Amino acid sequence: MGPFKQNLRCHSVAILERNGLECGGKIILPPSALDHLTKLHIDYPMLFCLKNVQRNLQTHSGVLEFVAEEGLCYMPYWMMNRLMIEEGDFVEITSATLQKGEFVKLQPHSTAFIDISNPRAVLEMAFRAYSTLTVGDTIKVEYNSKIYLIDVLEVKPDNIHDAITIVEADVRVDFAPPLDYVEPVKPVAAPVETPVEQPPPEIEEPESLRFTGEYHTLRGGPPKQFRSDMTKSAPAEPITVPKPDDVIFKTRELKRGASSSRSGDVKRKRRKRGEKIEEEEEKPQETPKVVPFSGRGYSLR
């Protein structure tokens, strides 16, 4: 006997008010189909090829139940969209044998599916409602009361049907970028402005002051400083340069005055301690004698 092959009128599972079947990949057939299949001794799980002969479009599915009215077939609405058929159109249903899948590449329609904490675990639960995956299908996955659309881009191993069975199969899953994914715009680096080296500010130096430094008096007085308002513009005063002899005598007077002040301090301290002090007679200052014609002589011869 040949393979199972029937043309049945197709309707959506929504007519049965069983909306949970929409997120799956299995169809409902009439009881007569089950009788025919058991006589053929086909392999389990039962897999089928669904084809729109007029448009030459096909997909694959498993079977959920054999409870449909005779001559009718119920399938998820996404399968009807894949085959481009309407309610009540005929579809050709043929038994099929597919290889176990090893790899599938999927492309979600929305980035919201990728944002799920563990999308692979969600797919593993959702694939329990599917028996086959065909290249070109757009399957539905429900998670947290939200439905996600996912395209099937590639399956392995390669075969003439471009389809695999995922029943009791260890399938590796890869994701392509979602359809609404937008590459993030790389920020354009702002041009780095090279700082212009500014010349150092010119510091206005004050006009040089005349005799503005510190000085010490010959009498041992504290240092004094000229007033800051004495500038070059001040009228110059005549400077008197002392003669060498005057400097010598003033220095001697300074030493004598300093020694007399020290001796006076010592006497005062001795008086406080009660010691006797002998008055010292001041020695008269010896005036250097000038000897006339005391230089070296030379003869004319």
XYZ file of C-alpha atoms in Angstrom, residues 156-295:
140
model
C 20.174 20.421 10.289
C 20.743 17.771 9.084
C 20.049 19.032 5.561
C 17.362 17.120 3.645
C 15.060 17.519 0.656
C 12.120 18.443 2.906
C 13.962 21.306 4.689
C 12.319 19.961 7.845
C 13.222 17.994 10.973
C 11.408 16.271 13.794
C 12.146 17.466 17.341
C 10.405 14.605 19.139
C 12.872 12.990 21.547
C 15.719 14.866 19.835
C 18.624 16.851 21.288
C 18.524 20.017 19.196
C 21.005 22.878 19.432
C 19.408 26.295 19.071
C 20.962 29.465 17.705
C 19.386 32.903 17.436
C 19.649 35.463 14.662
C 19.172 39.159 15.531
C 15.460 39.957 15.985
C 13.624 41.615 13.121
C 13.172 44.854 15.086
C 16.746 44.908 16.341
C 18.548 48.165 15.648
C 22.295 48.430 15.851
C 23.246 50.860 18.579
C 24.668 54.049 17.204
C 28.267 54.389 18.152
C 28.867 57.754 19.774
C 31.046 59.971 17.656
C 34.084 60.982 19.573
C 34.169 64.708 20.016
C 37.238 66.335 18.483
C 39.855 66.944 21.073
C 40.676 70.609 21.239
C 44.365 71.204 21.530
C 44.860 73.841 24.167
C 46.603 76.918 22.830
C 49.560 77.792 24.956
C 49.102 81.288 26.256
C 52.213 83.319 26.881
C 52.851 83.848 30.577
C 51.474 87.152 31.832
C 54.036 89.876 32.037
C 54.695 90.868 35.605
C 55.248 94.551 35.965
C 58.330 94.978 38.057
C 58.312 98.041 40.312
C 60.786 100.690 39.559
C 64.079 100.151 41.323
C 64.266 101.988 44.586
C 67.402 103.717 45.733
C 68.852 102.495 49.040
C 65.790 100.398 49.942
C 67.686 97.571 51.649
C 68.303 97.114 55.368
C 71.193 98.903 57.047
C 72.862 98.917 60.458
C 73.977 101.974 62.319
C 77.436 102.189 63.799
C 75.927 102.693 67.239
C 74.355 99.245 67.175
C 70.795 100.478 66.681
C 68.070 98.274 65.127
C 67.926 98.084 61.331
C 65.611 100.448 59.583
C 64.105 100.434 56.097
C 63.443 103.296 53.786
C 59.919 104.213 52.962
C 58.429 102.437 49.971
C 57.408 105.700 48.391
C 61.009 106.622 47.762
C 61.492 105.994 44.034
C 63.689 107.225 41.282
C 61.487 110.235 40.932
C 62.519 111.464 44.415
C 65.013 114.327 44.246
C 68.538 113.147 44.701
C 70.208 114.370 47.888
C 73.913 115.033 48.056
C 75.775 112.141 49.620
C 78.533 113.057 52.068
C 81.357 110.571 52.158
C 83.124 110.667 55.547
C 86.864 111.039 55.644
C 88.903 108.053 56.751
C 90.121 109.801 59.885
C 86.558 110.642 60.957
C 85.497 107.032 60.532
C 88.384 105.869 62.673
C 87.582 108.302 65.479
C 83.861 107.504 65.372
C 84.618 103.795 65.526
C 86.826 104.332 68.575
C 84.132 106.394 70.214
C 81.630 103.605 69.459
C 83.877 100.987 71.046
C 84.521 103.173 74.032
C 80.845 103.872 74.490
C 79.998 100.169 74.168
C 82.687 99.187 76.709
C 81.555 101.897 79.155
C 77.948 100.694 78.858
C 79.036 97.126 79.547
C 81.111 98.168 82.559
C 78.132 100.168 83.864
C 75.911 97.098 83.638
C 78.481 95.018 85.513
C 78.692 97.616 88.315
C 74.925 97.684 88.719
C 74.790 93.908 89.028
C 77.631 93.966 91.645
C 75.814 96.650 93.661
C 72.685 94.444 93.767
C 74.732 91.570 95.124
C 76.279 93.911 97.790
C 79.822 93.813 96.530
C 82.200 96.777 96.929
C 83.055 98.589 93.802
C 86.251 100.559 93.467
C 85.842 103.558 91.400
C 88.136 103.387 88.460
C 89.620 106.531 87.283
C 89.058 107.189 83.742
C 92.282 107.202 81.930
C 92.724 110.207 79.760
C 92.602 109.407 76.127
C 96.019 109.467 74.641
C 96.178 111.610 71.591
C 98.499 110.212 69.001
C 101.555 112.428 68.619
C 102.429 113.590 65.193
C 106.244 113.636 64.643
C 107.139 116.052 61.877
C 109.537 114.902 59.183
C 109.360 111.318 60.402
C 109.284 109.822 56.909
